Amino acid sequence: MSVICVIGTGYVGLVTGTCLADLGNTVTCIDIVQEKIDRLKKGILPIYEPGLEEMVDRNVQAGRLRFTTSYPEGLENSEFIFIAVNTPTGNNQGGADMRYVESAARSIAENLDHYAIVINKSTVPVGSGDVVSRVISNNLKSPDASFSVVSNPEFLREGAALLDFQNPDRIVLGSSEPEAAHKVARLYLQLRAPFVITDLYTAEMIKYASNAFLATKISFINEIAQVCERLGADVKQVAIGMGYDKRIGHSFLDAGLGYGGSCFPKDVRALAHMADEAGLHPQMLRAVMDINHDQRRLVVTKLNNLLGSLRGTTIGILGLAFKPNTDDMREAPAVDIIHWVTSQGAHVRVYDPVATETGREALVRENVKLQDVTFCKSAYDVAEKVDALVVVTDWNEFKSLNMQKIHDSMHRPILIDGRNIYEPSEMTRHGFTYRGIGRATNPAPSVLPSEDTTSEIPEKMAQESLIASES
Ligand SMILES: NC(=O)C1=CN([C@@H]2O[C@H](COP(=O)(O)OP(=O)(O)OC[C@H]3O[C@@H](n4cnc5c(N)ncnc54)[C@H](O)[C@@H]3O)[C@@H](O)[C@H]2O)C=CC1
Ligand SMILES: O=C(O)[C@H]1O[C@H](OP(=O)(O)OP(=O)(O)OC[C@H]2O[C@@H](n3ccc(=O)[nH]c3=O)[C@H](O)[C@@H]2O)[C@H](O)[C@@H](O)[C@@H]1O
């Protein structure tokens, strides 16, 4: 088992540190924010991530996991040093801000007094491994210090972070020193995932290309959704029909309000910026970003079409977080939507199962007037006397609501399903004026065979028809 230091206790750092401790290593997590470390020492986590609190607690109790703001303490005897600090969009037309990574590298250099492998987990522009190397080399203080640099991009999703860490599709390691990459690979052997061992630049690029491809899938299906809506087809069933093709696959074909979060928006921007800087013309990445932006506006357009004017209306919003199972509000569609709707004179009633506090803070940052927003205790509370209800985040909780009760408490039964979580025909039966994203308002039940004809349909075909109509 190894002695490991993880720098940064955000979504990636805290999950990585805790999971590596759970594999039996001794891990010290460093953060520069004193308050975060003080709270972590008391068992209070800075983020909401299912299962993480219990895992932190278990490993702290076992003496394998500790937290500090002190670099000398964190680096003591460490064989592996992971950098997992933030790389937000900077002030340079979409490029990543490398300040935090460089500052972490400088602190490593100033406090390292032995050989260690420095592993970069932050998502960084291609070539950053060299920058990290240079910053450390230029600032080393101890004559006994030496290091190797390995790039190890992270692919976990928020809300499923523990599961993703423990069951990765692949582990990417890039280095100009293959031996160092192989030593890092040993840390992950228990996870039984395929390794892709490559040079530094390629590893850094794999991360951006993966996120950009997933974002492209989302924008692609959102564009198809708009066409479906115009032509009367149902995008949900289109996606199911497409997804059975193994070359396409079912995942990341959910049309909706587009992608948000701390990574897709900033990483597509950063990749486009890198391409621009290299004298290229990244037109597809630009289209992906444009479609994603327009997708959020759809809700407001639909509300205007149905209500005429929003002035004096009350709009219910279900969900604040950028996706379910997280309290992360970074680039969450809800913030833009609430901003636009309140600017047009509407009052908003909102509920999110966990992102109330982070949501409130995000709205304040975007200059939304809090007197225009009522934070409610449940989805039913939100629906009280509203003129329209909008689903912004696809929390499971919203999928199993008593929709008749919701309908009956609304002033006007307008339901905008921004994540396509309800069946249009069912909602129409409850009496809602229902609008999904790319849904046929009255989709023909063509894929569901009637009971008396099922026996005439080959079994596999009947099963798939059922799946298509149930999802
Ligand atoms: N959030 C996610 O799901 C994923 C994020 N990533 C990438 O991982 C990196 C980290 O992302 P998050 O964990 O979401 O960021 P975060 O913002 O949640 O956490 C970063 C942490 O680093 C700390 N920090 C900043 N500078 C420091 C320094 N010099 N020394 C010690 N601590 C420092 C901050 O105080 C903060 O607690 C980013 O590059 C991101 O693109 C990659 C995959 C998934
Ligand atoms: O680099 C990162 O930070 C991470 O970014 C994403 O993870 P995450 O942002 O946590 O969340 P996703 O589940 O990928 O969802 C991102 C956004 O896309 C939206 N989405 C997702 C899937 C889909 O079909 N449709 C869709 O609109 C979600 O609502 C959400 O707003 C990637 O999935 C991770 O592999 C990657 O490590």
XYZ file of C-alpha atoms and ligand atoms in Angstrom:
552
model
C 0.000 0.000 0.000
C 1.194 3.536 -0.750
C 1.442 6.935 0.895
C -0.538 9.410 -1.157
C -1.202 13.139 -1.054
C -4.205 14.641 -2.879
C -4.257 18.397 -3.503
C -7.775 19.897 -3.671
C -10.808 18.612 -1.767
C -13.511 19.357 -4.348
C -15.572 16.794 -6.255
C -12.544 15.108 -7.803
C -9.974 15.505 -5.008
C -12.203 14.402 -2.163
C -13.603 11.438 -4.097
C -10.151 10.370 -5.343
C -8.542 10.703 -1.910
C -11.333 8.873 -0.147
C -11.547 6.056 -2.694
C -7.752 5.580 -2.701
C -7.868 5.376 1.105
C -10.691 2.857 0.823
C -8.406 0.722 -1.365
C -6.021 0.560 1.635
C -3.620 3.447 0.984
C -2.692 6.158 3.487
C -4.007 9.438 2.114
C -3.644 13.068 3.163
C -5.854 15.618 1.403
C -4.677 19.229 1.246
C -6.826 22.273 0.540
C -5.993 25.969 0.814
C -9.418 26.843 2.191
C -9.064 26.584 5.979
C -12.827 26.467 6.552
C -13.220 23.455 4.247
C -10.495 21.547 6.082
C -11.877 22.500 9.530
C -15.290 21.203 8.501
C -13.873 18.035 6.915
C -12.052 17.301 10.170
C -15.466 17.427 11.874
C -16.931 15.082 9.258
C -18.832 17.841 7.411
C -18.419 17.492 3.638
C -18.124 20.540 1.339
C -20.160 18.783 -1.381
C -23.162 16.472 -1.666
C -22.217 13.151 -3.227
C -24.216 9.981 -2.487
C -22.301 7.564 -0.216
C -19.276 9.827 0.236
C -19.919 10.917 3.821
C -20.007 7.323 5.068
C -16.863 6.425 3.115
C -14.956 9.459 4.446
C -16.008 8.615 7.973
C -15.009 4.941 7.633
C -11.532 5.778 6.338
C -10.882 8.582 8.832
C -11.826 6.161 11.642
C -9.445 3.558 10.184
C -6.604 6.129 10.231
C -6.134 5.968 6.450
C -7.534 9.413 5.589
C -6.766 12.858 7.007
C -7.114 16.492 6.007
C -4.786 19.467 6.302
C -3.983 22.907 4.898
C -0.270 22.284 5.438
C 1.800 21.248 2.411
C 4.787 20.012 4.510
C 2.405 17.786 6.484
C 0.580 16.546 3.381
C 3.712 15.817 1.340
C 5.589 14.039 4.157
C 6.722 10.610 2.855
C 4.243 10.790 -0.022
C 5.137 8.596 -2.977
C 2.290 9.890 -5.139
C 0.976 13.465 -5.230
C -2.306 14.012 -7.072
C -3.224 17.515 -8.274
C -7.028 17.833 -8.335
C -7.614 21.574 -8.214
C -10.078 23.611 -10.241
C -9.356 24.753 -13.820
C -12.251 27.119 -14.563
C -12.715 29.148 -17.730
C -10.243 32.043 -17.597
C -10.437 35.556 -18.998
C -8.892 34.525 -22.302
C -11.828 33.762 -24.637
C -12.679 30.395 -23.180
C -9.209 29.081 -22.327
C -8.696 27.261 -19.024
C -7.358 29.214 -16.049
C -4.195 27.402 -14.962
C -3.521 29.595 -11.918
C -4.592 26.993 -9.360
C -2.637 24.145 -10.969
C 0.487 26.300 -11.192
C 0.106 27.430 -7.595
C -0.267 23.801 -6.442
C 2.852 22.867 -8.465
C 4.797 25.712 -6.837
C 3.730 24.612 -3.344
C 4.785 21.027 -4.141
C 8.203 22.261 -5.284
C 8.729 24.386 -2.206
C 7.930 21.569 0.210
C 9.128 18.371 -1.474
C 12.227 16.797 0.075
C 12.268 13.358 -1.616
C 11.316 11.660 -4.922
C 7.602 11.571 -5.738
C 5.377 11.062 -8.739
C 3.196 14.112 -9.384
C -0.064 13.066 -11.042
C -2.281 15.630 -12.672
C -5.991 14.807 -12.406
C -7.282 18.288 -13.193
C -8.547 18.794 -16.746
C -5.820 20.909 -18.322
C -4.948 22.236 -21.779
C -2.735 20.023 -23.892
C 0.855 20.763 -22.953
C 0.123 21.565 -19.298
C 2.101 18.553 -18.071
C 5.188 20.354 -19.324
C 4.098 23.520 -17.518
C 3.715 21.590 -14.249
C 7.165 20.061 -14.767
C 8.715 23.446 -15.439
C 7.067 25.150 -12.441
C 8.210 22.381 -10.092
C 11.771 22.274 -11.513
C 12.122 26.051 -11.232
C 10.986 26.175 -7.607
C 12.491 23.092 -5.952
C 14.140 23.983 -2.622
C 15.529 20.720 -1.272
C 18.576 19.080 -2.927
C 16.947 15.698 -2.126
C 13.815 16.483 -4.113
C 13.097 14.964 -7.526
C 9.917 14.039 -9.379
C 8.192 12.582 -12.430
C 4.969 13.932 -13.925
C 2.055 11.733 -15.031
C -1.250 12.864 -16.516
C -4.224 10.878 -15.228
C -7.438 12.575 -16.379
C -10.584 11.860 -14.408
C -13.841 10.682 -16.005
C -16.163 10.451 -12.983
C -19.643 11.988 -13.050
C -21.012 13.977 -10.151
C -23.823 12.168 -8.411
C -22.291 8.802 -9.354
C -18.709 9.653 -8.431
C -17.942 6.727 -6.086
C -19.371 4.188 -8.485
C -17.489 5.744 -11.401
C -14.197 5.760 -9.481
C -14.640 2.143 -8.497
C -15.802 0.949 -11.938
C -13.969 3.040 -14.512
C -14.427 2.261 -18.222
C -10.684 2.916 -18.630
C -7.772 4.510 -16.821
C -5.694 6.895 -18.921
C -2.083 7.547 -17.959
C 0.265 9.788 -19.907
C 3.920 10.420 -19.261
C 7.268 10.855 -20.914
C 8.507 8.358 -18.298
C 6.622 5.087 -18.881
C 7.999 3.623 -15.642
C 6.298 6.365 -13.622
C 3.020 5.718 -15.484
C 3.296 1.998 -14.690
C 3.817 2.761 -10.980
C 0.618 4.838 -10.986
C -1.169 2.015 -12.813
C -0.373 -0.255 -9.867
C -2.478 1.995 -7.596
C -5.505 1.141 -9.712
C -4.891 -2.580 -10.342
C -7.666 -3.626 -7.952
C -10.209 -1.826 -10.133
C -9.605 -4.221 -13.036
C -10.086 -1.573 -15.713
C -8.294 -1.348 -19.060
C -5.284 0.985 -19.052
C -4.422 3.376 -21.863
C -0.807 4.342 -21.343
C 0.383 7.091 -23.624
C 2.383 10.317 -23.819
C 1.418 13.398 -21.784
C -0.175 15.424 -24.579
C -2.313 12.540 -25.811
C -3.611 11.780 -22.311
C -4.575 15.429 -21.829
C -6.335 15.437 -25.206
C -8.270 12.206 -24.464
C -10.029 14.026 -21.632
C -11.144 17.019 -23.733
C -12.098 14.873 -26.728
C -14.223 12.600 -24.500
C -16.135 15.465 -22.875
C -16.567 17.254 -26.204
C -17.914 14.086 -27.827
C -20.470 13.552 -25.053
C -21.520 17.222 -25.268
C -21.838 16.808 -29.045
C -24.161 13.820 -28.575
C -26.365 15.956 -26.324
C -26.473 18.910 -28.733
C -27.089 16.535 -31.623
C -30.164 14.995 -30.002
C -31.364 18.449 -28.956
C -31.205 19.612 -32.564
C -33.069 16.466 -33.630
C -35.628 17.253 -30.880
C -36.344 20.630 -32.452
C -36.878 18.997 -35.835
C -39.090 16.312 -34.234
C -41.195 18.979 -32.577
C -41.794 20.755 -35.905
C -42.543 17.595 -37.835
C -44.588 15.771 -35.200
C -42.150 12.960 -34.332
C -41.250 11.955 -30.771
C -37.562 12.423 -29.900
C -37.626 10.002 -26.975
C -38.670 7.157 -29.194
C -36.299 8.342 -31.921
C -33.408 8.130 -29.412
C -34.444 4.633 -28.357
C -34.648 3.574 -31.979
C -31.212 5.033 -32.693
C -29.620 3.692 -29.521
C -30.156 0.033 -30.392
C -27.537 0.517 -33.078
C -24.409 -0.547 -31.168
C -22.379 2.048 -33.044
C -24.595 4.767 -31.556
C -25.597 3.439 -28.114
C -28.397 4.635 -25.813
C -26.439 6.907 -23.481
C -26.298 10.693 -23.730
C -29.242 10.868 -26.088
C -31.675 12.461 -23.627
C -33.010 15.633 -25.190
C -33.760 18.392 -22.703
C -32.516 21.757 -21.572
C -28.946 20.964 -22.585
C -25.812 20.307 -20.619
C -24.657 22.318 -17.621
C -22.221 21.643 -14.820
C -18.641 22.447 -14.077
C -17.139 20.518 -16.954
C -18.907 20.154 -20.321
C -19.441 23.904 -20.798
C -15.923 24.890 -19.755
C -14.187 21.973 -21.462
C -15.907 22.467 -24.848
C -15.025 26.176 -24.603
C -11.416 25.352 -23.684
C -11.024 22.843 -26.526
C -12.459 25.323 -29.036
C -10.053 27.926 -27.675
C -7.083 25.558 -28.078
C -8.133 24.856 -31.672
C -8.572 28.591 -32.358
C -5.153 29.337 -30.932
C -3.696 26.666 -33.173
C -5.125 28.517 -36.192
C -7.994 26.063 -36.720
C -11.706 26.735 -37.136
C -13.577 24.480 -34.656
C -16.994 24.889 -36.289
C -18.574 21.767 -34.844
C -17.609 22.696 -31.279
C -19.070 26.174 -31.862
C -22.354 24.629 -33.083
C -22.438 22.361 -30.006
C -22.164 25.424 -27.750
C -24.729 27.486 -29.713
C -27.313 24.696 -29.684
C -26.759 24.211 -25.960
C -27.350 27.876 -25.255
C -30.517 28.025 -27.377
C -31.893 24.942 -25.652
C -32.250 26.780 -22.327
C -34.194 29.589 -23.993
C -36.764 27.088 -25.265
C -38.497 27.027 -21.887
C -39.011 30.761 -21.906
C -40.256 30.678 -25.508
C -42.714 27.914 -24.646
C -43.939 29.846 -21.586
C -44.404 33.008 -23.644
C -46.270 31.097 -26.345
C -48.671 29.575 -23.827
C -49.110 32.473 -21.405
C -48.827 35.452 -23.746
C -46.913 37.632 -21.310
C -45.100 36.500 -18.160
C -45.704 39.808 -16.343
C -47.631 39.167 -13.133
C -47.566 35.375 -13.516
C -46.175 32.835 -11.057
C -43.973 30.094 -12.494
C -43.102 26.899 -10.595
C -39.612 25.477 -11.108
C -38.789 21.871 -10.203
C -35.047 21.495 -9.702
C -32.093 23.849 -9.392
C -28.994 21.628 -9.616
C -27.455 21.143 -13.094
C -28.409 17.463 -12.856
C -29.857 15.076 -10.249
C -27.974 13.697 -7.226
C -25.757 16.737 -6.776
C -26.019 20.174 -5.207
C -23.667 21.605 -7.843
C -25.065 24.766 -9.418
C -22.181 25.524 -11.775
C -23.643 26.549 -15.176
C -27.015 25.103 -14.152
C -29.794 25.863 -16.682
C -32.089 26.782 -13.750
C -30.100 29.950 -13.057
C -30.507 31.326 -16.602
C -34.155 30.279 -16.755
C -35.036 31.912 -13.419
C -33.076 35.002 -14.433
C -34.950 35.339 -17.769
C -38.374 34.570 -16.305
C -38.075 37.016 -13.391
C -36.680 39.710 -15.727
C -39.929 39.398 -17.673
C -41.930 40.171 -14.533
C -42.816 36.670 -13.265
C -42.546 35.459 -9.679
C -40.895 32.050 -9.250
C -41.632 29.243 -6.786
C -38.824 26.703 -6.680
C -37.851 23.428 -5.019
C -34.764 21.213 -5.249
C -34.219 18.149 -3.025
C -30.637 19.190 -2.112
C -29.507 22.306 -3.974
C -31.457 24.933 -2.022
C -28.504 26.696 -0.397
C -26.116 26.385 -3.350
C -29.038 27.408 -5.590
C -29.777 30.516 -3.531
C -26.089 31.509 -3.696
C -25.960 30.936 -7.472
C -29.056 33.090 -8.040
C -27.550 35.908 -5.963
C -24.320 35.689 -8.011
C -26.386 36.088 -11.201
C -28.136 39.163 -9.752
C -31.551 37.502 -9.524
C -33.644 39.491 -7.015
C -34.440 37.062 -4.213
C -37.768 38.815 -3.509
C -38.879 37.408 -6.906
C -38.193 33.840 -5.761
C -39.973 31.698 -3.150
C -38.013 28.632 -1.976
C -40.488 25.825 -1.268
C -40.276 22.670 0.841
C -41.661 20.248 -1.755
C -42.778 19.889 -5.366
C -46.409 19.999 -4.179
C -45.702 23.276 -2.396
C -44.221 24.712 -5.629
C -47.321 23.830 -7.647
C -49.715 25.815 -5.398
C -51.580 28.305 -7.607
C -48.837 28.611 -10.237
C -49.615 29.573 -13.833
C -47.146 27.028 -15.196
C -44.806 24.366 -13.859
C -41.385 23.728 -15.414
C -39.244 20.616 -14.813
C -35.615 21.754 -14.965
C -33.753 18.898 -13.230
C -34.683 15.230 -13.674
C -34.576 14.186 -10.004
C -36.171 10.751 -9.467
C -38.422 12.336 -6.843
C -40.173 14.315 -9.602
C -40.855 11.198 -11.650
C -43.126 9.664 -9.023
C -45.237 12.658 -8.006
C -49.006 12.434 -7.710
C -49.596 14.434 -10.894
C -53.343 14.695 -10.363
C -52.697 16.417 -7.039
C -50.169 18.711 -8.733
C -52.653 19.499 -11.505
C -55.455 20.265 -9.084
C -53.416 22.738 -7.054
C -52.231 24.804 -10.028
C -53.909 28.003 -11.161
C -53.373 27.126 -14.834
C -52.381 23.530 -15.643
C -49.458 24.241 -17.957
C -46.625 21.720 -17.648
C -43.288 22.308 -19.419
C -41.263 19.138 -19.066
C -37.719 20.346 -19.731
C -36.273 16.856 -19.159
C -38.938 14.698 -20.799
C -39.612 12.746 -17.609
C -43.372 12.360 -18.141
C -45.450 10.604 -20.788
C -47.272 13.230 -22.860
C -50.488 11.222 -23.223
C -50.655 10.541 -19.469
C -50.202 14.219 -18.669
C -52.881 15.183 -21.177
C -55.193 12.656 -19.455
C -54.584 14.426 -16.121
C -55.739 17.633 -17.811
C -52.361 19.331 -18.289
C -51.413 21.405 -21.283
C -48.168 19.482 -21.698
C -45.054 20.509 -23.607
C -41.916 18.393 -23.549
C -38.743 18.886 -25.562
C -39.198 17.352 -29.000
C -42.188 15.289 -27.854
C -45.173 14.680 -30.035
C -48.069 16.189 -28.023
C -50.223 13.220 -28.958
C -47.695 10.558 -29.900
C -49.262 7.709 -31.804
C -49.067 4.554 -29.666
C -47.655 2.904 -32.755
C -44.847 1.021 -31.005
C -47.091 -0.651 -28.452
C -48.911 -3.603 -29.947
C -52.509 -4.055 -28.802
C -53.086 -7.038 -26.515
C -54.849 -9.217 -29.016
C -52.147 -8.828 -31.669
C -49.088 -9.332 -29.399
C -49.050 -13.054 -29.994
C -48.667 -12.462 -33.711
C -45.545 -10.344 -33.176
C -42.186 -12.051 -32.727
C -41.285 -11.985 -29.012
C -38.157 -9.826 -29.314
C -40.026 -7.232 -31.330
C -42.834 -7.086 -28.789
C -40.376 -6.648 -25.917
C -38.611 -3.808 -27.636
C -41.881 -2.112 -28.429
C -42.743 -2.217 -24.767
C -39.382 -0.761 -23.760
C -39.793 2.056 -26.245
C -43.193 3.014 -24.952
C -42.322 2.661 -21.255
C -39.191 4.808 -21.220
N -16.395 17.873 -11.023
C -16.256 16.811 -11.766
O -17.154 15.986 -11.857
C -15.000 16.558 -12.538
C -13.970 17.485 -12.587
N -12.838 17.245 -13.321
C -11.730 18.197 -13.313
O -11.060 18.084 -12.049
C -10.591 19.354 -11.589
C -11.177 19.655 -10.215
O -12.576 19.788 -10.357
P -13.540 19.878 -9.090
O -13.119 18.852 -8.102
O -14.915 19.875 -9.616
O -13.153 21.325 -8.521
P -13.651 22.013 -7.172
O -13.715 23.464 -7.468
O -14.845 21.315 -6.647
O -12.457 21.736 -6.152
C -11.172 22.246 -6.307
C -10.547 22.385 -4.919
O -9.176 22.727 -5.063
C -8.828 23.644 -4.034
N -7.602 24.362 -4.415
C -7.439 25.324 -5.364
N -6.150 25.679 -5.445
C -5.469 24.954 -4.516
C -4.116 24.851 -4.130
N -3.165 25.596 -4.715
N -3.779 24.002 -3.138
C -4.719 23.233 -2.528
N -6.012 23.262 -2.873
C -6.404 24.106 -3.860
C -10.057 24.533 -3.926
O -10.086 25.211 -2.704
C -11.169 23.480 -4.075
O -11.542 22.955 -2.819
C -10.993 20.345 -12.681
O -9.921 20.492 -13.566
C -12.147 19.654 -13.390
O -12.263 20.057 -14.733
C -12.654 16.071 -13.996
C -13.644 15.105 -13.975
C -14.870 15.257 -13.238
O -15.201 16.172 -16.797
C -16.114 16.115 -16.002
O -16.250 16.867 -15.068
C -17.189 15.101 -16.128
O -18.228 15.667 -16.958
C -19.361 14.824 -17.126
O -19.951 14.517 -15.866
P -20.993 15.507 -15.128
O -20.792 16.898 -15.619
O -20.869 15.216 -13.686
O -22.447 15.055 -15.538
P -23.162 14.279 -16.748
O -23.963 13.190 -16.176
O -22.223 13.946 -17.828
O -24.159 15.398 -17.256
C -23.690 16.632 -17.765
C -24.848 17.465 -18.253
O -25.410 16.919 -19.438
C -26.820 16.801 -19.309
N -27.243 15.605 -20.095
C -26.633 14.410 -19.927
C -27.004 13.319 -20.688
C -28.007 13.453 -21.650
O -28.387 12.511 -22.381
N -28.603 14.666 -21.801
C -28.250 15.758 -21.057
O -28.812 16.855 -21.237
C -27.074 16.646 -17.813
O -28.375 17.057 -17.473
C -26.013 17.580 -17.261
O -26.473 18.912 -17.266
C -18.897 13.503 -17.766
O -20.008 12.626 -17.895
C -17.815 12.846 -16.928
O -17.341 11.693 -17.607
C -16.667 13.820 -16.758
O -15.676 13.284 -15.921
